[in-house]
Protein backbone atom coordinates (compact mmCIF):
# COMPACT_ATOMS: atom_id res chain seq x y z
CA UNK A 1 0.00 0.00 0.00
CA UNK A 2 1.39 3.36 -1.04
CA UNK A 3 1.54 6.12 1.54
CA UNK A 4 1.04 9.34 -0.41
CA UNK A 5 -1.03 12.40 0.44
CA UNK A 6 -3.58 13.00 -2.28
CA UNK A 7 -7.07 14.24 -2.94
CA UNK A 8 -9.56 13.99 -5.74
CA UNK A 9 -9.43 17.49 -7.23
CA UNK A 10 -11.65 17.36 -10.30
CA UNK A 11 -14.34 15.05 -11.64
CA UNK A 12 -16.10 15.41 -14.98
CA UNK A 13 -19.34 13.49 -15.38
CA UNK A 14 -21.26 13.08 -18.61
CA UNK A 15 -24.98 13.08 -17.83
CA UNK A 16 -27.98 12.40 -20.04
CA UNK A 17 -30.24 14.91 -18.26
CA UNK A 18 -28.19 17.99 -17.43
CA UNK A 19 -31.03 19.95 -15.82
CA UNK A 20 -31.97 17.09 -13.50
CA UNK A 21 -28.32 16.53 -12.54
CA UNK A 22 -27.78 20.27 -12.02
CA UNK A 23 -30.76 20.40 -9.63
CA UNK A 24 -29.55 17.30 -7.76
CA UNK A 25 -26.02 18.61 -7.11
CA UNK A 26 -27.27 22.12 -6.31
CA UNK A 27 -30.45 21.42 -4.32
CA UNK A 28 -29.84 18.00 -2.76
CA UNK A 29 -26.06 17.83 -2.36
CA UNK A 30 -25.74 21.59 -1.73
CA UNK A 31 -22.89 22.42 -4.11
CA UNK A 32 -22.39 25.99 -5.32
CA UNK A 33 -22.61 26.54 -9.08
CA UNK A 34 -19.62 28.42 -10.51
CA UNK A 35 -20.58 28.50 -14.19
CA UNK A 36 -23.25 27.24 -16.52
CA UNK A 37 -23.22 27.60 -20.30
CA UNK A 38 -26.26 25.49 -21.13
CA UNK A 39 -24.28 22.43 -22.23
CA UNK A 40 -22.15 22.08 -19.11
CA UNK A 41 -21.95 23.39 -15.57
CA UNK A 42 -19.22 23.57 -12.94
CA UNK A 43 -19.70 23.23 -9.18
CA UNK A 44 -17.30 24.03 -6.33
CA UNK A 45 -16.64 21.07 -4.06
CA UNK A 46 -15.32 22.14 -0.66
CA UNK A 47 -12.97 25.05 -0.03
CA UNK A 48 -9.77 23.77 -1.67
CA UNK A 49 -10.65 24.62 -5.28
CA UNK A 50 -11.98 21.17 -6.15
CA UNK A 51 -14.50 21.02 -8.99
CA UNK A 52 -17.31 18.89 -10.34
CA UNK A 53 -18.02 19.41 -14.05
CA UNK A 54 -21.28 18.12 -15.51
CA UNK A 55 -21.44 17.83 -19.28
CA UNK A 56 -24.45 16.77 -21.32
CA UNK A 57 -24.01 13.69 -23.49
CA UNK A 58 -25.83 10.67 -24.93
CA UNK A 59 -24.17 8.12 -22.60
CA UNK A 60 -23.68 8.77 -18.87
CA UNK A 61 -20.30 8.11 -17.30
CA UNK A 62 -17.20 9.49 -15.65
CA UNK A 63 -15.02 11.20 -18.24
CA UNK A 64 -12.26 12.61 -16.00
CA UNK A 65 -11.06 11.98 -12.45
CA UNK A 66 -8.02 14.11 -11.55
CA UNK A 67 -5.96 13.66 -8.39
CA UNK A 68 -3.75 16.24 -6.69
CA UNK A 69 -0.61 15.00 -5.00
CA UNK A 70 0.97 16.81 -2.05
CA UNK A 71 4.63 16.04 -2.74
CA UNK A 72 6.62 16.14 -6.01
CA UNK A 73 8.08 12.66 -5.52
CA UNK A 74 4.68 10.99 -5.10
CA UNK A 75 4.09 10.63 -8.84
CA UNK A 76 7.38 8.78 -9.30
CA UNK A 77 6.54 6.55 -6.34
CA UNK A 78 3.16 5.71 -7.85
CA UNK A 79 4.71 5.15 -11.31
CA UNK A 80 7.23 2.71 -9.88
CA UNK A 81 4.36 0.51 -8.71
CA UNK A 82 2.77 0.17 -12.16
PDB file of N, CA and C in Angstrom:
ATOM      1  N   UNK A   1       0.851  -1.182   0.000  1.00  0.00           N
ATOM      2  CA  UNK A   1       0.000   0.000   0.000  1.00  0.00           C
ATOM      3  C   UNK A   1       0.892   1.239   0.000  1.00  0.00           C
ATOM      4  N   UNK A   2       0.632   2.114  -0.960  1.00  0.00           N
ATOM      5  CA  UNK A   2       1.391   3.363  -1.039  1.00  0.00           C
ATOM      6  C   UNK A   2       0.922   4.330   0.023  1.00  0.00           C
ATOM      7  N   UNK A   3       1.864   5.096   0.551  1.00  0.00           N
ATOM      8  CA  UNK A   3       1.538   6.122   1.545  1.00  0.00           C
ATOM      9  C   UNK A   3       1.838   7.482   0.938  1.00  0.00           C
ATOM     10  N   UNK A   4       0.884   8.020   0.193  1.00  0.00           N
ATOM     11  CA  UNK A   4       1.040   9.344  -0.405  1.00  0.00           C
ATOM     12  C   UNK A   4      -0.169  10.190  -0.027  1.00  0.00           C
ATOM     13  N   UNK A   5       0.074  11.482   0.167  1.00  0.00           N
ATOM     14  CA  UNK A   5      -1.027  12.397   0.444  1.00  0.00           C
ATOM     15  C   UNK A   5      -1.617  12.830  -0.889  1.00  0.00           C
ATOM     16  N   UNK A   6      -2.921  12.669  -1.019  1.00  0.00           N
ATOM     17  CA  UNK A   6      -3.580  12.998  -2.278  1.00  0.00           C
ATOM     18  C   UNK A   6      -5.039  13.356  -2.023  1.00  0.00           C
ATOM     19  N   UNK A   7      -5.638  13.975  -2.993  1.00  0.00           N
ATOM     20  CA  UNK A   7      -7.069  14.238  -2.937  1.00  0.00           C
ATOM     21  C   UNK A   7      -7.620  14.275  -4.355  1.00  0.00           C
ATOM     22  N   UNK A   8      -8.869  13.903  -4.461  1.00  0.00           N
ATOM     23  CA  UNK A   8      -9.558  13.989  -5.737  1.00  0.00           C
ATOM     24  C   UNK A   8      -9.868  15.458  -5.981  1.00  0.00           C
ATOM     25  N   UNK A   9      -9.308  16.042  -7.041  1.00  0.00           N
ATOM     26  CA  UNK A   9      -9.427  17.491  -7.227  1.00  0.00           C
ATOM     27  C   UNK A   9     -10.440  17.890  -8.290  1.00  0.00           C
ATOM     28  N   UNK A  10     -10.680  17.027  -9.265  1.00  0.00           N
ATOM     29  CA  UNK A  10     -11.654  17.362 -10.305  1.00  0.00           C
ATOM     30  C   UNK A  10     -12.281  16.095 -10.847  1.00  0.00           C
ATOM     31  N   UNK A  11     -13.594  16.156 -11.032  1.00  0.00           N
ATOM     32  CA  UNK A  11     -14.337  15.055 -11.644  1.00  0.00           C
ATOM     33  C   UNK A  11     -15.209  15.647 -12.736  1.00  0.00           C
ATOM     34  N   UNK A  12     -15.205  15.006 -13.889  1.00  0.00           N
ATOM     35  CA  UNK A  12     -16.095  15.406 -14.979  1.00  0.00           C
ATOM     36  C   UNK A  12     -17.032  14.248 -15.269  1.00  0.00           C
ATOM     37  N   UNK A  13     -18.322  14.500 -15.105  1.00  0.00           N
ATOM     38  CA  UNK A  13     -19.337  13.494 -15.377  1.00  0.00           C
ATOM     39  C   UNK A  13     -20.126  13.874 -16.613  1.00  0.00           C
ATOM     40  N   UNK A  14     -20.353  12.903 -17.477  1.00  0.00           N
ATOM     41  CA  UNK A  14     -21.262  13.083 -18.606  1.00  0.00           C
ATOM     42  C   UNK A  14     -22.618  12.584 -18.126  1.00  0.00           C
ATOM     43  N   UNK A  15     -23.641  13.418 -18.298  1.00  0.00           N
ATOM     44  CA  UNK A  15     -24.982  13.082 -17.828  1.00  0.00           C
ATOM     45  C   UNK A  15     -25.970  13.192 -18.988  1.00  0.00           C
ATOM     46  N   UNK A  16     -26.996  12.371 -18.956  1.00  0.00           N
ATOM     47  CA  UNK A  16     -27.976  12.398 -20.039  1.00  0.00           C
ATOM     48  C   UNK A  16     -29.075  13.437 -19.821  1.00  0.00           C
ATOM     49  N   UNK A  17     -29.243  13.875 -18.578  1.00  0.00           N
ATOM     50  CA  UNK A  17     -30.237  14.906 -18.258  1.00  0.00           C
ATOM     51  C   UNK A  17     -29.542  15.972 -17.426  1.00  0.00           C
ATOM     52  N   UNK A  18     -29.000  16.966 -18.106  1.00  0.00           N
ATOM     53  CA  UNK A  18     -28.195  17.991 -17.432  1.00  0.00           C
ATOM     54  C   UNK A  18     -29.011  18.775 -16.412  1.00  0.00           C
ATOM     55  N   UNK A  19     -30.219  19.161 -16.743  1.00  0.00           N
ATOM     56  CA  UNK A  19     -31.027  19.951 -15.815  1.00  0.00           C
ATOM     57  C   UNK A  19     -31.339  19.172 -14.540  1.00  0.00           C
ATOM     58  N   UNK A  20     -31.686  17.922 -14.677  1.00  0.00           N
ATOM     59  CA  UNK A  20     -31.965  17.088 -13.501  1.00  0.00           C
ATOM     60  C   UNK A  20     -30.713  16.923 -12.646  1.00  0.00           C
ATOM     61  N   UNK A  21     -29.574  16.681 -13.279  1.00  0.00           N
ATOM     62  CA  UNK A  21     -28.315  16.526 -12.543  1.00  0.00           C
ATOM     63  C   UNK A  21     -27.911  17.833 -11.875  1.00  0.00           C
ATOM     64  N   UNK A  22     -28.089  18.947 -12.582  1.00  0.00           N
ATOM     65  CA  UNK A  22     -27.781  20.266 -12.024  1.00  0.00           C
ATOM     66  C   UNK A  22     -28.598  20.500 -10.749  1.00  0.00           C
ATOM     67  N   UNK A  23     -29.897  20.222 -10.815  1.00  0.00           N
ATOM     68  CA  UNK A  23     -30.761  20.404  -9.633  1.00  0.00           C
ATOM     69  C   UNK A  23     -30.327  19.494  -8.491  1.00  0.00           C
ATOM     70  N   UNK A  24     -29.976  18.243  -8.801  1.00  0.00           N
ATOM     71  CA  UNK A  24     -29.549  17.305  -7.764  1.00  0.00           C
ATOM     72  C   UNK A  24     -28.317  17.825  -7.025  1.00  0.00           C
ATOM     73  N   UNK A  25     -27.262  18.185  -7.763  1.00  0.00           N
ATOM     74  CA  UNK A  25     -26.021  18.614  -7.112  1.00  0.00           C
ATOM     75  C   UNK A  25     -26.168  19.960  -6.418  1.00  0.00           C
ATOM     76  N   UNK A  26     -27.031  20.821  -6.937  1.00  0.00           N
ATOM     77  CA  UNK A  26     -27.267  22.123  -6.312  1.00  0.00           C
ATOM     78  C   UNK A  26     -28.223  22.010  -5.122  1.00  0.00           C
ATOM     79  N   UNK A  27     -29.389  21.400  -5.317  1.00  0.00           N
ATOM     80  CA  UNK A  27     -30.452  21.421  -4.322  1.00  0.00           C
ATOM     81  C   UNK A  27     -30.375  20.307  -3.287  1.00  0.00           C
ATOM     82  N   UNK A  28     -29.909  19.136  -3.683  1.00  0.00           N
ATOM     83  CA  UNK A  28     -29.844  18.002  -2.756  1.00  0.00           C
ATOM     84  C   UNK A  28     -28.467  17.914  -2.093  1.00  0.00           C
ATOM     85  N   UNK A  29     -27.416  17.948  -2.905  1.00  0.00           N
ATOM     86  CA  UNK A  29     -26.058  17.833  -2.360  1.00  0.00           C
ATOM     87  C   UNK A  29     -25.599  19.154  -1.743  1.00  0.00           C
ATOM     88  N   UNK A  30     -26.084  20.277  -2.295  1.00  0.00           N
ATOM     89  CA  UNK A  30     -25.742  21.585  -1.730  1.00  0.00           C
ATOM     90  C   UNK A  30     -24.499  22.228  -2.303  1.00  0.00           C
ATOM     91  N   UNK A  31     -24.081  21.821  -3.508  1.00  0.00           N
ATOM     92  CA  UNK A  31     -22.892  22.421  -4.112  1.00  0.00           C
ATOM     93  C   UNK A  31     -23.225  23.779  -4.728  1.00  0.00           C
ATOM     94  N   UNK A  32     -22.222  24.658  -4.746  1.00  0.00           N
ATOM     95  CA  UNK A  32     -22.387  25.988  -5.322  1.00  0.00           C
ATOM     96  C   UNK A  32     -21.987  25.972  -6.794  1.00  0.00           C
ATOM     97  N   UNK A  33     -22.881  26.465  -7.646  1.00  0.00           N
ATOM     98  CA  UNK A  33     -22.611  26.536  -9.077  1.00  0.00           C
ATOM     99  C   UNK A  33     -21.651  27.682  -9.369  1.00  0.00           C
ATOM    100  N   UNK A  34     -20.594  27.400 -10.141  1.00  0.00           N
ATOM    101  CA  UNK A  34     -19.616  28.422 -10.513  1.00  0.00           C
ATOM    102  C   UNK A  34     -19.851  28.947 -11.918  1.00  0.00           C
ATOM    103  N   UNK A  35     -20.302  28.072 -12.813  1.00  0.00           N
ATOM    104  CA  UNK A  35     -20.582  28.501 -14.185  1.00  0.00           C
ATOM    105  C   UNK A  35     -21.554  27.529 -14.825  1.00  0.00           C
ATOM    106  N   UNK A  36     -22.239  28.037 -15.830  1.00  0.00           N
ATOM    107  CA  UNK A  36     -23.251  27.242 -16.515  1.00  0.00           C
ATOM    108  C   UNK A  36     -23.431  27.839 -17.905  1.00  0.00           C
ATOM    109  N   UNK A  37     -23.103  27.060 -18.939  1.00  0.00           N
ATOM    110  CA  UNK A  37     -23.222  27.600 -20.303  1.00  0.00           C
ATOM    111  C   UNK A  37     -24.333  26.925 -21.106  1.00  0.00           C
ATOM    112  N   UNK A  38     -25.178  26.175 -20.439  1.00  0.00           N
ATOM    113  CA  UNK A  38     -26.265  25.490 -21.128  1.00  0.00           C
ATOM    114  C   UNK A  38     -25.934  24.061 -21.491  1.00  0.00           C
ATOM    115  N   UNK A  39     -24.689  23.781 -21.884  1.00  0.00           N
ATOM    116  CA  UNK A  39     -24.279  22.426 -22.230  1.00  0.00           C
ATOM    117  C   UNK A  39     -23.412  21.779 -21.175  1.00  0.00           C
ATOM    118  N   UNK A  40     -22.985  22.578 -20.196  1.00  0.00           N
ATOM    119  CA  UNK A  40     -22.147  22.076 -19.114  1.00  0.00           C
ATOM    120  C   UNK A  40     -22.260  23.030 -17.933  1.00  0.00           C
ATOM    121  N   UNK A  41     -21.996  22.517 -16.741  1.00  0.00           N
ATOM    122  CA  UNK A  41     -21.949  23.385 -15.570  1.00  0.00           C
ATOM    123  C   UNK A  41     -20.863  22.898 -14.627  1.00  0.00           C
ATOM    124  N   UNK A  42     -20.324  23.839 -13.857  1.00  0.00           N
ATOM    125  CA  UNK A  42     -19.225  23.566 -12.939  1.00  0.00           C
ATOM    126  C   UNK A  42     -19.670  23.917 -11.526  1.00  0.00           C
ATOM    127  N   UNK A  43     -19.383  23.024 -10.579  1.00  0.00           N
ATOM    128  CA  UNK A  43     -19.696  23.232  -9.175  1.00  0.00           C
ATOM    129  C   UNK A  43     -18.409  23.238  -8.352  1.00  0.00           C
ATOM    130  N   UNK A  44     -18.384  24.066  -7.314  1.00  0.00           N
ATOM    131  CA  UNK A  44     -17.301  24.031  -6.330  1.00  0.00           C
ATOM    132  C   UNK A  44     -17.578  22.884  -5.366  1.00  0.00           C
ATOM    133  N   UNK A  45     -16.532  22.156  -5.024  1.00  0.00           N
ATOM    134  CA  UNK A  45     -16.644  21.065  -4.055  1.00  0.00           C
ATOM    135  C   UNK A  45     -15.666  21.371  -2.929  1.00  0.00           C
ATOM    136  N   UNK A  46     -16.168  21.787  -1.794  1.00  0.00           N
ATOM    137  CA  UNK A  46     -15.318  22.142  -0.662  1.00  0.00           C
ATOM    138  C   UNK A  46     -14.657  23.495  -0.864  1.00  0.00           C
ATOM    139  N   UNK A  47     -13.638  23.752  -0.036  1.00  0.00           N
ATOM    140  CA  UNK A  47     -12.971  25.049  -0.035  1.00  0.00           C
ATOM    141  C   UNK A  47     -11.581  25.032  -0.666  1.00  0.00           C
ATOM    142  N   UNK A  48     -11.149  23.893  -1.177  1.00  0.00           N
ATOM    143  CA  UNK A  48      -9.774  23.767  -1.667  1.00  0.00           C
ATOM    144  C   UNK A  48      -9.656  23.949  -3.178  1.00  0.00           C
ATOM    145  N   UNK A  49     -10.705  24.428  -3.833  1.00  0.00           N
ATOM    146  CA  UNK A  49     -10.649  24.624  -5.279  1.00  0.00           C
ATOM    147  C   UNK A  49     -11.025  23.398  -6.078  1.00  0.00           C
ATOM    148  N   UNK A  50     -11.569  22.380  -5.442  1.00  0.00           N
ATOM    149  CA  UNK A  50     -11.980  21.175  -6.147  1.00  0.00           C
ATOM    150  C   UNK A  50     -13.248  21.446  -6.941  1.00  0.00           C
ATOM    151  N   UNK A  51     -13.407  20.736  -8.053  1.00  0.00           N
ATOM    152  CA  UNK A  51     -14.495  21.018  -8.986  1.00  0.00           C
ATOM    153  C   UNK A  51     -15.203  19.748  -9.443  1.00  0.00           C
ATOM    154  N   UNK A  52     -16.504  19.912  -9.692  1.00  0.00           N
ATOM    155  CA  UNK A  52     -17.308  18.889 -10.343  1.00  0.00           C
ATOM    156  C   UNK A  52     -17.847  19.524 -11.614  1.00  0.00           C
ATOM    157  N   UNK A  53     -17.538  18.928 -12.755  1.00  0.00           N
ATOM    158  CA  UNK A  53     -18.022  19.411 -14.046  1.00  0.00           C
ATOM    159  C   UNK A  53     -19.057  18.417 -14.557  1.00  0.00           C
ATOM    160  N   UNK A  54     -20.233  18.924 -14.885  1.00  0.00           N
ATOM    161  CA  UNK A  54     -21.278  18.116 -15.507  1.00  0.00           C
ATOM    162  C   UNK A  54     -21.390  18.533 -16.953  1.00  0.00           C
ATOM    163  N   UNK A  55     -21.347  17.548 -17.849  1.00  0.00           N
ATOM    164  CA  UNK A  55     -21.443  17.828 -19.278  1.00  0.00           C
ATOM    165  C   UNK A  55     -22.541  16.936 -19.859  1.00  0.00           C
ATOM    166  N   UNK A  56     -23.368  17.511 -20.696  1.00  0.00           N
ATOM    167  CA  UNK A  56     -24.454  16.767 -21.320  1.00  0.00           C
ATOM    168  C   UNK A  56     -23.908  15.850 -22.410  1.00  0.00           C
ATOM    169  N   UNK A  57     -24.436  14.622 -22.463  1.00  0.00           N
ATOM    170  CA  UNK A  57     -24.010  13.685 -23.491  1.00  0.00           C
ATOM    171  C   UNK A  57     -25.000  12.547 -23.619  1.00  0.00           C
ATOM    172  N   UNK A  58     -24.869  11.750 -24.676  1.00  0.00           N
ATOM    173  CA  UNK A  58     -25.828  10.672 -24.928  1.00  0.00           C
ATOM    174  C   UNK A  58     -25.657   9.452 -24.022  1.00  0.00           C
ATOM    175  N   UNK A  59     -24.453   9.264 -23.462  1.00  0.00           N
ATOM    176  CA  UNK A  59     -24.167   8.116 -22.601  1.00  0.00           C
ATOM    177  C   UNK A  59     -23.546   8.631 -21.311  1.00  0.00           C
ATOM    178  N   UNK A  60     -24.171   8.308 -20.174  1.00  0.00           N
ATOM    179  CA  UNK A  60     -23.679   8.775 -18.872  1.00  0.00           C
ATOM    180  C   UNK A  60     -22.413   8.027 -18.466  1.00  0.00           C
ATOM    181  N   UNK A  61     -21.515   8.740 -17.801  1.00  0.00           N
ATOM    182  CA  UNK A  61     -20.302   8.111 -17.296  1.00  0.00           C
ATOM    183  C   UNK A  61     -19.337   9.130 -16.733  1.00  0.00           C
ATOM    184  N   UNK A  62     -18.263   8.627 -16.166  1.00  0.00           N
ATOM    185  CA  UNK A  62     -17.201   9.485 -15.645  1.00  0.00           C
ATOM    186  C   UNK A  62     -16.163   9.672 -16.741  1.00  0.00           C
ATOM    187  N   UNK A  63     -15.952  10.913 -17.147  1.00  0.00           N
ATOM    188  CA  UNK A  63     -15.022  11.199 -18.240  1.00  0.00           C
ATOM    189  C   UNK A  63     -13.627  11.506 -17.719  1.00  0.00           C
ATOM    190  N   UNK A  64     -13.546  12.216 -16.570  1.00  0.00           N
ATOM    191  CA  UNK A  64     -12.256  12.610 -15.996  1.00  0.00           C
ATOM    192  C   UNK A  64     -12.329  12.476 -14.485  1.00  0.00           C
ATOM    193  N   UNK A  65     -11.259  11.958 -13.902  1.00  0.00           N
ATOM    194  CA  UNK A  65     -11.059  11.976 -12.453  1.00  0.00           C
ATOM    195  C   UNK A  65      -9.602  12.378 -12.239  1.00  0.00           C
ATOM    196  N   UNK A  66      -9.381  13.574 -11.709  1.00  0.00           N
ATOM    197  CA  UNK A  66      -8.023  14.106 -11.545  1.00  0.00           C
ATOM    198  C   UNK A  66      -7.656  14.160 -10.068  1.00  0.00           C
ATOM    199  N   UNK A  67      -6.462  13.687  -9.765  1.00  0.00           N
ATOM    200  CA  UNK A  67      -5.961  13.665  -8.395  1.00  0.00           C
ATOM    201  C   UNK A  67      -4.873  14.710  -8.226  1.00  0.00           C
ATOM    202  N   UNK A  68      -4.838  15.326  -7.058  1.00  0.00           N
ATOM    203  CA  UNK A  68      -3.751  16.240  -6.693  1.00  0.00           C
ATOM    204  C   UNK A  68      -2.862  15.537  -5.677  1.00  0.00           C
ATOM    205  N   UNK A  69      -1.575  15.603  -5.911  1.00  0.00           N
ATOM    206  CA  UNK A  69      -0.606  15.004  -4.998  1.00  0.00           C
ATOM    207  C   UNK A  69       0.077  16.094  -4.194  1.00  0.00           C
ATOM    208  N   UNK A  70       0.402  15.802  -2.937  1.00  0.00           N
ATOM    209  CA  UNK A  70       0.967  16.810  -2.047  1.00  0.00           C
ATOM    210  C   UNK A  70       2.470  16.991  -2.207  1.00  0.00           C
ATOM    211  N   UNK A  71       3.174  15.980  -2.674  1.00  0.00           N
ATOM    212  CA  UNK A  71       4.630  16.043  -2.739  1.00  0.00           C
ATOM    213  C   UNK A  71       5.127  15.680  -4.134  1.00  0.00           C
ATOM    214  N   UNK A  72       6.134  16.378  -4.648  1.00  0.00           N
ATOM    215  CA  UNK A  72       6.619  16.137  -6.015  1.00  0.00           C
ATOM    216  C   UNK A  72       7.045  14.693  -6.287  1.00  0.00           C
ATOM    217  N   UNK A  73       7.598  14.020  -5.313  1.00  0.00           N
ATOM    218  CA  UNK A  73       8.084  12.659  -5.520  1.00  0.00           C
ATOM    219  C   UNK A  73       6.987  11.604  -5.534  1.00  0.00           C
ATOM    220  N   UNK A  74       5.769  11.983  -5.181  1.00  0.00           N
ATOM    221  CA  UNK A  74       4.684  10.993  -5.098  1.00  0.00           C
ATOM    222  C   UNK A  74       4.368  10.371  -6.453  1.00  0.00           C
ATOM    223  N   UNK A  75       4.408  11.154  -7.515  1.00  0.00           N
ATOM    224  CA  UNK A  75       4.088  10.629  -8.840  1.00  0.00           C
ATOM    225  C   UNK A  75       5.095   9.552  -9.248  1.00  0.00           C
ATOM    226  N   UNK A  76       6.363   9.788  -8.983  1.00  0.00           N
ATOM    227  CA  UNK A  76       7.385   8.783  -9.299  1.00  0.00           C
ATOM    228  C   UNK A  76       7.183   7.522  -8.476  1.00  0.00           C
ATOM    229  N   UNK A  77       6.785   7.697  -7.208  1.00  0.00           N
ATOM    230  CA  UNK A  77       6.537   6.548  -6.335  1.00  0.00           C
ATOM    231  C   UNK A  77       5.360   5.730  -6.861  1.00  0.00           C
ATOM    232  N   UNK A  78       4.323   6.396  -7.305  1.00  0.00           N
ATOM    233  CA  UNK A  78       3.162   5.706  -7.854  1.00  0.00           C
ATOM    234  C   UNK A  78       3.552   5.018  -9.174  1.00  0.00           C
ATOM    235  N   UNK A  79       4.278   5.713 -10.036  1.00  0.00           N
ATOM    236  CA  UNK A  79       4.712   5.150 -11.314  1.00  0.00           C
ATOM    237  C   UNK A  79       5.561   3.903 -11.146  1.00  0.00           C
ATOM    238  N   UNK A  80       6.369   3.867 -10.118  1.00  0.00           N
ATOM    239  CA  UNK A  80       7.234   2.707  -9.877  1.00  0.00           C
ATOM    240  C   UNK A  80       6.427   1.453  -9.532  1.00  0.00           C
ATOM    241  N   UNK A  81       5.204   1.637  -9.089  1.00  0.00           N
ATOM    242  CA  UNK A  81       4.358   0.508  -8.708  1.00  0.00           C
ATOM    243  C   UNK A  81       3.540  -0.041  -9.872  1.00  0.00           C
ATOM    244  N   UNK A  82       3.561   0.649 -11.011  1.00  0.00           N
ATOM    245  CA  UNK A  82       2.773   0.173 -12.161  1.00  0.00           C
ATOM    246  C   UNK A  82       3.367  -1.072 -12.787  1.00  0.00           C
TER     247      UNK A  82
END
